[in-house]
Amino acid sequence: MSRPIPLVDVKAQYAPSIPALQERFAAVLESGRFIFGPEVEGFEREAAEFLGVPHAIGVGNGTDALVLALEALGVGRGDEVICPAFTFYATAEAIARAGATPVFADIDPETLVLDPEDVAARITSRTRAIVAVHLFGRPAPLAELAALGLPLVEDAAQAFGATGVARTGVCSTFSFFPTKNLFALGDGGLVTSLDDDVAERVRMLRFHGSRDKQTFELIGTNSRLDAIHAAALRVFLPLLPGWNAARREAAARYAELGLGELVELPLDEPGHVYHMYVVRSPRRDEIASALAAEGISSAAYYATPLHLQPAMRFLGYEPGSLPETERAAAENLALPLWAGIGATEQERVVDAVRAAVGVPA
Ligand SMILES: *Cc1c(COP(=O)(O)O)cnc(C)c1O
């Protein structure tokens, strides 16, 4: 069997940066500043500039970023927050951690992100916010969601660098988990905000509700971005546009190789940064098995959507509650894609899918 093809190859992306990383890590060791300090401030400034937002606040991970953003907006007990069920579990978990009730809305089957019409239908007098997810690197319909008139939080964990992200929602949140488009060498996260007061509250909440380490004004937490991760992120951020362009080129190559005759391809749009390259087929499981037999990794994302997860059972959703979410959960398959995947690897993926669905070349 030929060489296995992983779903993502994170090392292929950072390997060329190892000398630059070593230099920056040496400087951090020399400085002795591991918590806050110039690396964290430098990354916060550079990330804000990159995204075109006034405030960026480093935090411990993307889940904390969501909890802190919601808390800073005053979301809490008795509030409802609308979000998708076709996303990583943390999106809804964070709403519950903030003390509020997640209300799941269905997705648009073409884009797999929130359907604004279904969101509108679920707004009640208790709805305090909407959390939109830029799923798999595709921006959610921000203008339509903002027009619903509620505070909007963008869960941009999968979409650093996607067009327009973080410029509409009052807060946006990012994860630097190592497989995300922009990543740290461990856990890390970021909250951005367009609002000065909300940003100040996030800053306080990430450090025990304090501005000065003397007076504690809020019940916060300890959730910081470490200096060593900020140093790595400062090496990677300038490379991100090139990485995202490489992902878009790889996505285009799958289409050129004829994959669209075999499965439903993700709808392309210029702002999409393909955190994952996700196709659809009613024969998803057969295709995944055939790929595995060829040593090719693939992944069915969110195969049990959030409204049907055990921890969310108390909300009372049943199979059939969110038809498009459930269909996407049953049909989606992420295929190998990273910045730097080779044409020969992509040809092998397409050949294996073709053999699985029985269409002659
Ligand atoms: C990764 C991810 C998170 C959580 O980020 P962590 O850094 O792993 O806590 C939240 N939402 C979405 C959509 C994600 O993909």
Short mmCIF file of C-alpha atoms and ligand atoms in Angstrom, two decimals:
data_model
loop_
_atom_site.label_atom_id
_atom_site.label_comp_id
_atom_site.label_asym_id
_atom_site.label_seq_id
_atom_site.Cartn_x
_atom_site.Cartn_y
_atom_site.Cartn_z
CA MET A 1 0.00 0.00 0.00
CA SER A 2 1.27 3.49 -0.78
CA ARG A 3 2.02 6.07 1.89
CA PRO A 4 -0.89 6.90 4.20
CA ILE A 5 -2.52 10.31 3.67
CA PRO A 6 -3.57 12.06 6.89
CA LEU A 7 -6.60 14.32 7.15
CA VAL A 8 -4.32 17.24 8.05
CA ASP A 9 -0.54 17.48 8.29
CA VAL A 10 0.15 20.19 10.85
CA LYS A 11 3.87 19.48 10.94
CA ALA A 12 4.19 20.03 7.19
CA GLN A 13 2.91 23.55 7.84
CA TYR A 14 5.21 24.54 10.70
CA ALA A 15 8.35 22.57 9.78
CA PRO A 16 9.81 25.41 7.65
CA SER A 17 9.31 27.77 10.63
CA ILE A 18 11.24 25.69 13.17
CA PRO A 19 14.41 27.87 13.05
CA ALA A 20 12.32 31.06 13.46
CA LEU A 21 10.39 29.45 16.34
CA GLN A 22 13.60 28.40 18.08
CA GLU A 23 14.90 31.95 17.87
CA ARG A 24 11.69 33.37 19.36
CA PHE A 25 11.51 30.75 22.10
CA ALA A 26 15.12 31.50 23.05
CA ALA A 27 14.16 35.16 23.41
CA VAL A 28 11.20 34.24 25.63
CA LEU A 29 13.48 32.08 27.82
CA GLU A 30 15.96 34.93 28.04
CA SER A 31 13.22 37.40 29.02
CA GLY A 32 11.78 35.26 31.84
CA ARG A 33 8.28 36.64 31.03
CA PHE A 34 5.88 33.73 30.57
CA ILE A 35 2.54 35.27 31.60
CA PHE A 36 1.29 38.44 29.83
CA GLY A 37 4.23 40.68 28.87
CA PRO A 38 5.49 41.88 25.48
CA GLU A 39 4.87 38.71 23.44
CA VAL A 40 1.21 38.55 24.43
CA GLU A 41 0.72 42.29 23.98
CA GLY A 42 2.54 42.13 20.65
CA PHE A 43 0.36 39.31 19.37
CA GLU A 44 -2.84 40.99 20.58
CA ARG A 45 -1.85 44.15 18.69
CA GLU A 46 -0.87 42.29 15.51
CA ALA A 47 -4.00 40.10 15.55
CA ALA A 48 -6.24 43.17 16.00
CA GLU A 49 -4.53 44.87 13.09
CA PHE A 50 -4.76 41.75 10.90
CA LEU A 51 -8.48 41.36 11.62
CA GLY A 52 -9.23 45.09 11.44
CA VAL A 53 -10.75 45.26 14.92
CA PRO A 54 -10.04 47.63 17.84
CA HIS A 55 -9.57 44.98 20.55
CA ALA A 56 -8.01 41.51 20.69
CA ILE A 57 -7.58 39.69 24.00
CA GLY A 58 -5.56 36.49 24.34
CA VAL A 59 -7.20 33.74 26.41
CA GLY A 60 -6.55 30.09 27.29
CA ASN A 61 -8.50 28.38 24.48
CA GLY A 62 -11.42 28.80 22.11
CA THR A 63 -13.97 27.42 24.57
CA ASP A 64 -13.02 29.94 27.26
CA ALA A 65 -13.08 32.63 24.57
CA LEU A 66 -16.78 31.89 23.98
CA VAL A 67 -17.66 31.74 27.70
CA LEU A 68 -15.80 35.01 28.40
CA ALA A 69 -17.41 36.79 25.43
CA LEU A 70 -20.91 35.73 26.54
CA GLU A 71 -20.24 36.70 30.16
CA ALA A 72 -18.83 40.06 29.10
CA LEU A 73 -22.08 40.66 27.18
CA GLY A 74 -24.04 39.98 30.36
CA VAL A 75 -25.50 36.67 29.16
CA GLY A 76 -26.49 34.48 32.11
CA ARG A 77 -29.22 32.57 33.87
CA GLY A 78 -32.68 32.82 32.33
CA ASP A 79 -31.30 33.90 28.95
CA GLU A 80 -31.59 32.01 25.69
CA VAL A 81 -28.81 32.04 23.11
CA ILE A 82 -29.42 30.76 19.58
CA CYS A 83 -26.67 28.71 17.93
CA PRO A 84 -26.30 25.91 15.40
CA ALA A 85 -26.29 22.21 16.37
CA PHE A 86 -23.98 21.36 13.47
CA THR A 87 -20.73 22.57 15.05
CA PHE A 88 -18.16 21.51 17.62
CA TYR A 89 -19.71 20.80 21.03
CA ALA A 90 -17.93 23.77 22.67
CA THR A 91 -20.24 26.26 20.91
CA ALA A 92 -23.29 25.13 22.90
CA GLU A 93 -21.35 24.04 25.98
CA ALA A 94 -20.03 27.59 26.40
CA ILE A 95 -23.59 28.97 26.37
CA ALA A 96 -24.56 26.54 29.12
CA ARG A 97 -21.34 27.33 31.05
CA ALA A 98 -22.31 31.01 30.97
CA GLY A 99 -25.57 29.92 32.66
CA ALA A 100 -27.85 30.41 29.64
CA THR A 101 -29.93 27.97 27.59
CA PRO A 102 -28.75 26.98 24.11
CA VAL A 103 -31.51 27.16 21.49
CA PHE A 104 -30.57 25.29 18.33
CA ALA A 105 -31.44 26.63 14.89
CA ASP A 106 -31.13 24.69 11.65
CA ILE A 107 -28.55 25.22 8.93
CA ASP A 108 -28.67 26.13 5.27
CA PRO A 109 -28.00 22.84 3.40
CA GLU A 110 -25.92 24.60 0.72
CA THR A 111 -23.49 26.30 3.11
CA LEU A 112 -23.86 24.28 6.35
CA VAL A 113 -23.92 27.50 8.42
CA LEU A 114 -26.90 29.02 10.30
CA ASP A 115 -30.05 29.65 8.31
CA PRO A 116 -31.10 33.21 9.30
CA GLU A 117 -34.80 32.45 8.64
CA ASP A 118 -34.77 29.54 11.05
CA VAL A 119 -32.89 31.67 13.60
CA ALA A 120 -35.57 34.40 13.29
CA ALA A 121 -38.30 31.82 13.94
CA ARG A 122 -36.67 30.81 17.25
CA ILE A 123 -36.31 34.27 18.77
CA THR A 124 -38.33 34.74 21.98
CA SER A 125 -38.55 37.47 24.63
CA ARG A 126 -35.73 35.64 26.45
CA THR A 127 -33.27 35.54 23.53
CA ARG A 128 -30.18 37.52 24.57
CA ALA A 129 -27.69 36.72 21.80
CA ILE A 130 -26.91 34.70 18.69
CA VAL A 131 -23.71 32.69 18.30
CA ALA A 132 -22.91 32.16 14.61
CA VAL A 133 -20.22 29.64 13.63
CA HIS A 134 -18.03 30.15 10.56
CA LEU A 135 -18.09 26.43 9.98
CA PHE A 136 -15.20 24.70 8.22
CA GLY A 137 -13.81 28.15 7.34
CA ARG A 138 -16.91 29.53 5.59
CA PRO A 139 -18.24 32.86 6.91
CA ALA A 140 -21.81 32.68 8.25
CA PRO A 141 -24.33 35.16 6.72
CA LEU A 142 -23.34 37.98 9.07
CA ALA A 143 -25.39 40.81 7.56
CA GLU A 144 -28.62 38.77 7.71
CA LEU A 145 -27.93 37.58 11.25
CA ALA A 146 -27.00 41.08 12.47
CA ALA A 147 -30.23 42.40 10.96
CA LEU A 148 -32.16 40.31 13.50
CA GLY A 149 -31.22 42.99 16.04
CA LEU A 150 -29.63 40.85 18.78
CA PRO A 151 -26.03 40.90 20.01
CA LEU A 152 -24.08 38.65 17.66
CA VAL A 153 -21.06 36.57 18.69
CA GLU A 154 -18.98 35.08 15.89
CA ASP A 155 -17.46 31.69 16.77
CA ALA A 156 -14.55 32.04 14.37
CA ALA A 157 -12.50 29.15 15.78
CA GLN A 158 -12.31 27.63 12.30
CA ALA A 159 -12.00 30.82 10.29
CA PHE A 160 -8.99 33.04 11.12
CA GLY A 161 -8.38 35.05 7.97
CA ALA A 162 -11.73 34.32 6.29
CA THR A 163 -13.13 37.44 4.61
CA GLY A 164 -15.04 39.84 6.84
CA VAL A 165 -14.77 37.72 9.97
CA ALA A 166 -14.82 39.57 13.34
CA ARG A 167 -16.09 42.86 11.84
CA THR A 168 -19.83 42.42 12.43
CA GLY A 169 -20.45 40.63 15.72
CA VAL A 170 -19.91 42.61 18.92
CA CYS A 171 -17.50 39.82 19.90
CA SER A 172 -15.68 37.15 17.94
CA THR A 173 -13.82 34.18 19.32
CA PHE A 174 -10.90 32.16 17.99
CA SER A 175 -9.13 28.92 18.93
CA PHE A 176 -5.46 28.21 18.31
CA PHE A 177 -5.80 24.44 18.75
CA PRO A 178 -3.03 22.95 16.57
CA THR A 179 -5.29 21.91 13.65
CA LYS A 180 -6.96 25.32 13.24
CA ASN A 181 -5.96 27.58 10.33
CA LEU A 182 -3.91 29.75 12.71
CA PHE A 183 -2.52 27.64 15.52
CA ALA A 184 -0.37 27.60 18.62
CA LEU A 185 1.75 24.66 19.81
CA GLY A 186 -0.90 23.68 22.33
CA ASP A 187 -4.08 25.37 23.55
CA GLY A 188 -4.71 29.06 22.99
CA GLY A 189 -7.57 31.39 22.13
CA LEU A 190 -8.57 34.97 21.39
CA VAL A 191 -11.60 37.19 21.92
CA THR A 192 -11.99 40.25 19.72
CA SER A 193 -14.54 42.99 20.23
CA LEU A 194 -15.79 46.08 18.47
CA ASP A 195 -16.98 47.54 21.79
CA ASP A 196 -14.60 49.21 24.27
CA ASP A 197 -16.57 48.31 27.41
CA VAL A 198 -17.14 44.68 26.41
CA ALA A 199 -13.43 44.31 25.59
CA GLU A 200 -12.50 45.75 28.98
CA ARG A 201 -14.79 43.22 30.70
CA VAL A 202 -13.21 40.32 28.76
CA ARG A 203 -9.77 41.59 29.82
CA MET A 204 -10.87 41.62 33.44
CA LEU A 205 -12.74 38.29 33.33
CA ARG A 206 -9.72 36.40 31.95
CA PHE A 207 -7.79 37.51 35.05
CA HIS A 208 -10.10 36.97 38.03
CA GLY A 209 -12.17 40.07 37.34
CA SER A 210 -9.30 42.40 38.14
CA ARG A 211 -7.62 45.31 36.37
CA ASP A 212 -4.70 45.68 38.76
CA LYS A 213 -4.20 42.35 40.61
CA GLN A 214 -5.25 44.12 43.82
CA THR A 215 -8.95 44.79 43.49
CA PHE A 216 -11.30 42.04 42.27
CA GLU A 217 -14.45 43.55 40.77
CA LEU A 218 -16.01 40.50 39.05
CA ILE A 219 -16.15 36.73 39.43
CA GLY A 220 -13.82 35.88 36.59
CA THR A 221 -11.46 33.02 35.92
CA ASN A 222 -7.85 32.36 35.02
CA SER A 223 -7.68 31.99 31.24
CA ARG A 224 -4.64 33.47 29.57
CA LEU A 225 -2.70 33.02 26.36
CA ASP A 226 0.83 31.95 27.37
CA ALA A 227 3.76 34.05 26.15
CA ILE A 228 5.37 31.03 24.50
CA HIS A 229 2.24 30.47 22.37
CA ALA A 230 1.97 34.17 21.59
CA ALA A 231 5.59 34.03 20.36
CA ALA A 232 4.72 31.13 18.03
CA LEU A 233 1.55 32.88 16.84
CA ARG A 234 3.62 35.97 15.93
CA VAL A 235 5.78 33.75 13.70
CA PHE A 236 2.71 32.15 12.09
CA LEU A 237 0.37 35.14 11.63
CA PRO A 238 2.32 36.67 8.70
CA LEU A 239 2.29 33.24 7.02
CA LEU A 240 -1.48 32.77 7.38
CA PRO A 241 -2.57 34.52 4.15
CA GLY A 242 -0.25 32.21 2.19
CA TRP A 243 -1.52 29.15 4.06
CA ASN A 244 -5.15 30.10 3.46
CA ALA A 245 -4.43 30.73 -0.23
CA ALA A 246 -2.81 27.27 -0.43
CA ARG A 247 -5.93 25.73 1.14
CA ARG A 248 -8.12 27.49 -1.45
CA GLU A 249 -5.85 26.24 -4.26
CA ALA A 250 -6.08 22.68 -2.94
CA ALA A 251 -9.88 22.97 -2.78
CA ALA A 252 -9.94 24.19 -6.39
CA ARG A 253 -7.74 21.27 -7.41
CA TYR A 254 -10.22 18.74 -6.01
CA ALA A 255 -12.86 20.29 -8.29
CA GLU A 256 -10.48 20.22 -11.28
CA LEU A 257 -9.76 16.55 -10.64
CA GLY A 258 -13.46 15.76 -11.19
CA LEU A 259 -14.45 15.09 -7.58
CA GLY A 260 -17.71 16.96 -8.23
CA GLU A 261 -18.91 14.13 -10.51
CA LEU A 262 -18.68 11.73 -7.55
CA VAL A 263 -19.86 13.64 -4.48
CA GLU A 264 -21.38 17.05 -3.70
CA LEU A 265 -18.57 19.60 -3.34
CA PRO A 266 -18.54 22.46 -0.84
CA LEU A 267 -19.96 25.59 -2.45
CA ASP A 268 -17.02 27.87 -3.17
CA GLU A 269 -17.01 31.55 -2.34
CA PRO A 270 -14.05 33.94 -2.20
CA GLY A 271 -14.08 34.35 1.60
CA HIS A 272 -13.97 30.63 2.42
CA VAL A 273 -10.65 29.47 3.97
CA TYR A 274 -11.37 25.71 3.98
CA HIS A 275 -10.48 24.91 7.58
CA MET A 276 -11.85 21.53 6.48
CA TYR A 277 -12.73 20.36 2.97
CA VAL A 278 -16.14 18.80 3.49
CA VAL A 279 -18.07 17.00 0.76
CA ARG A 280 -21.50 15.33 0.96
CA SER A 281 -22.81 11.99 -0.19
CA PRO A 282 -25.64 9.69 0.85
CA ARG A 283 -22.94 6.97 0.52
CA ARG A 284 -20.65 8.69 3.04
CA ASP A 285 -19.86 5.62 5.15
CA GLU A 286 -18.99 3.44 2.13
CA ILE A 287 -16.67 6.13 0.81
CA ALA A 288 -14.97 6.53 4.21
CA SER A 289 -14.35 2.77 4.44
CA ALA A 290 -12.96 2.62 0.91
CA LEU A 291 -10.61 5.53 1.66
CA ALA A 292 -9.46 3.87 4.90
CA ALA A 293 -8.67 0.70 2.94
CA GLU A 294 -6.35 2.82 0.77
CA GLY A 295 -4.66 4.38 3.80
CA ILE A 296 -6.47 7.69 3.32
CA SER A 297 -7.90 9.43 6.39
CA SER A 298 -11.27 11.14 6.31
CA ALA A 299 -13.67 12.27 9.01
CA ALA A 300 -17.44 12.53 9.42
CA TYR A 301 -17.95 15.73 11.39
CA TYR A 302 -20.50 16.17 14.14
CA ALA A 303 -22.11 12.85 13.16
CA THR A 304 -24.23 13.18 16.32
CA PRO A 305 -25.27 16.82 16.18
CA LEU A 306 -25.37 18.80 19.40
CA HIS A 307 -29.14 18.68 19.97
CA LEU A 308 -28.89 14.87 20.16
CA GLN A 309 -25.84 14.70 22.46
CA PRO A 310 -26.44 13.18 25.91
CA ALA A 311 -25.52 16.36 27.80
CA MET A 312 -28.06 18.38 25.77
CA ARG A 313 -30.93 15.91 26.21
CA PHE A 314 -32.48 18.11 28.92
CA LEU A 315 -33.33 20.64 26.20
CA GLY A 316 -35.90 18.22 24.79
CA TYR A 317 -34.89 17.98 21.11
CA GLU A 318 -35.74 14.74 19.26
CA PRO A 319 -34.42 13.18 16.06
CA GLY A 320 -36.18 15.14 13.32
CA SER A 321 -36.09 18.46 15.23
CA LEU A 322 -33.44 19.90 12.89
CA PRO A 323 -33.79 18.11 9.53
CA GLU A 324 -31.00 19.84 7.59
CA THR A 325 -28.58 19.51 10.49
CA GLU A 326 -29.33 15.80 10.77
CA ARG A 327 -28.97 15.24 7.02
CA ALA A 328 -25.61 17.05 6.97
CA ALA A 329 -24.49 15.02 9.99
CA ALA A 330 -25.31 11.80 8.10
CA GLU A 331 -23.81 12.83 4.74
CA ASN A 332 -20.72 14.95 5.37
CA LEU A 333 -17.17 13.74 4.95
CA ALA A 334 -14.01 15.78 5.40
CA LEU A 335 -11.27 14.82 2.94
CA PRO A 336 -7.52 15.41 3.36
CA LEU A 337 -6.58 19.06 2.96
CA TRP A 338 -3.87 21.27 4.43
CA ALA A 339 -1.60 24.06 3.23
CA GLY A 340 0.93 22.08 1.23
CA ILE A 341 -1.00 18.90 0.30
CA GLY A 342 0.41 17.62 -3.00
CA ALA A 343 -1.39 17.09 -6.32
CA THR A 344 -0.48 13.39 -6.31
CA GLU A 345 -2.03 12.96 -2.87
CA GLN A 346 -5.21 14.68 -4.03
CA GLU A 347 -5.30 12.48 -7.17
CA ARG A 348 -5.11 9.38 -4.96
CA VAL A 349 -8.02 10.69 -2.85
CA VAL A 350 -10.16 11.32 -5.94
CA ASP A 351 -9.27 7.93 -7.46
CA ALA A 352 -10.25 6.19 -4.22
CA VAL A 353 -13.58 8.06 -4.06
CA ARG A 354 -14.21 7.19 -7.73
CA ALA A 355 -13.55 3.48 -7.06
CA ALA A 356 -15.87 3.60 -4.04
CA VAL A 357 -18.83 5.11 -5.87
CA GLY A 358 -18.23 2.94 -8.96
CA VAL A 359 -17.91 5.64 -11.61
CA PRO A 360 -15.34 4.71 -14.32
CA ALA A 361 -12.53 7.24 -14.85
C1 LIG B 1 -12.17 24.28 18.07
C2 LIG B 1 -13.48 24.92 18.26
C3 LIG B 1 -13.86 25.48 19.49
C4 LIG B 1 -13.10 25.29 20.76
O1 LIG B 1 -11.79 25.67 20.75
P1 LIG B 1 -10.75 25.07 21.83
O2 LIG B 1 -9.56 25.92 21.65
O3 LIG B 1 -10.53 23.64 21.45
O4 LIG B 1 -11.37 25.21 23.17
C5 LIG B 1 -15.07 26.17 19.54
N1 LIG B 1 -15.86 26.27 18.46
C6 LIG B 1 -15.54 25.72 17.28
C7 LIG B 1 -16.47 25.88 16.12
C8 LIG B 1 -14.35 25.01 17.15
O5 LIG B 1 -14.05 24.45 15.97
#
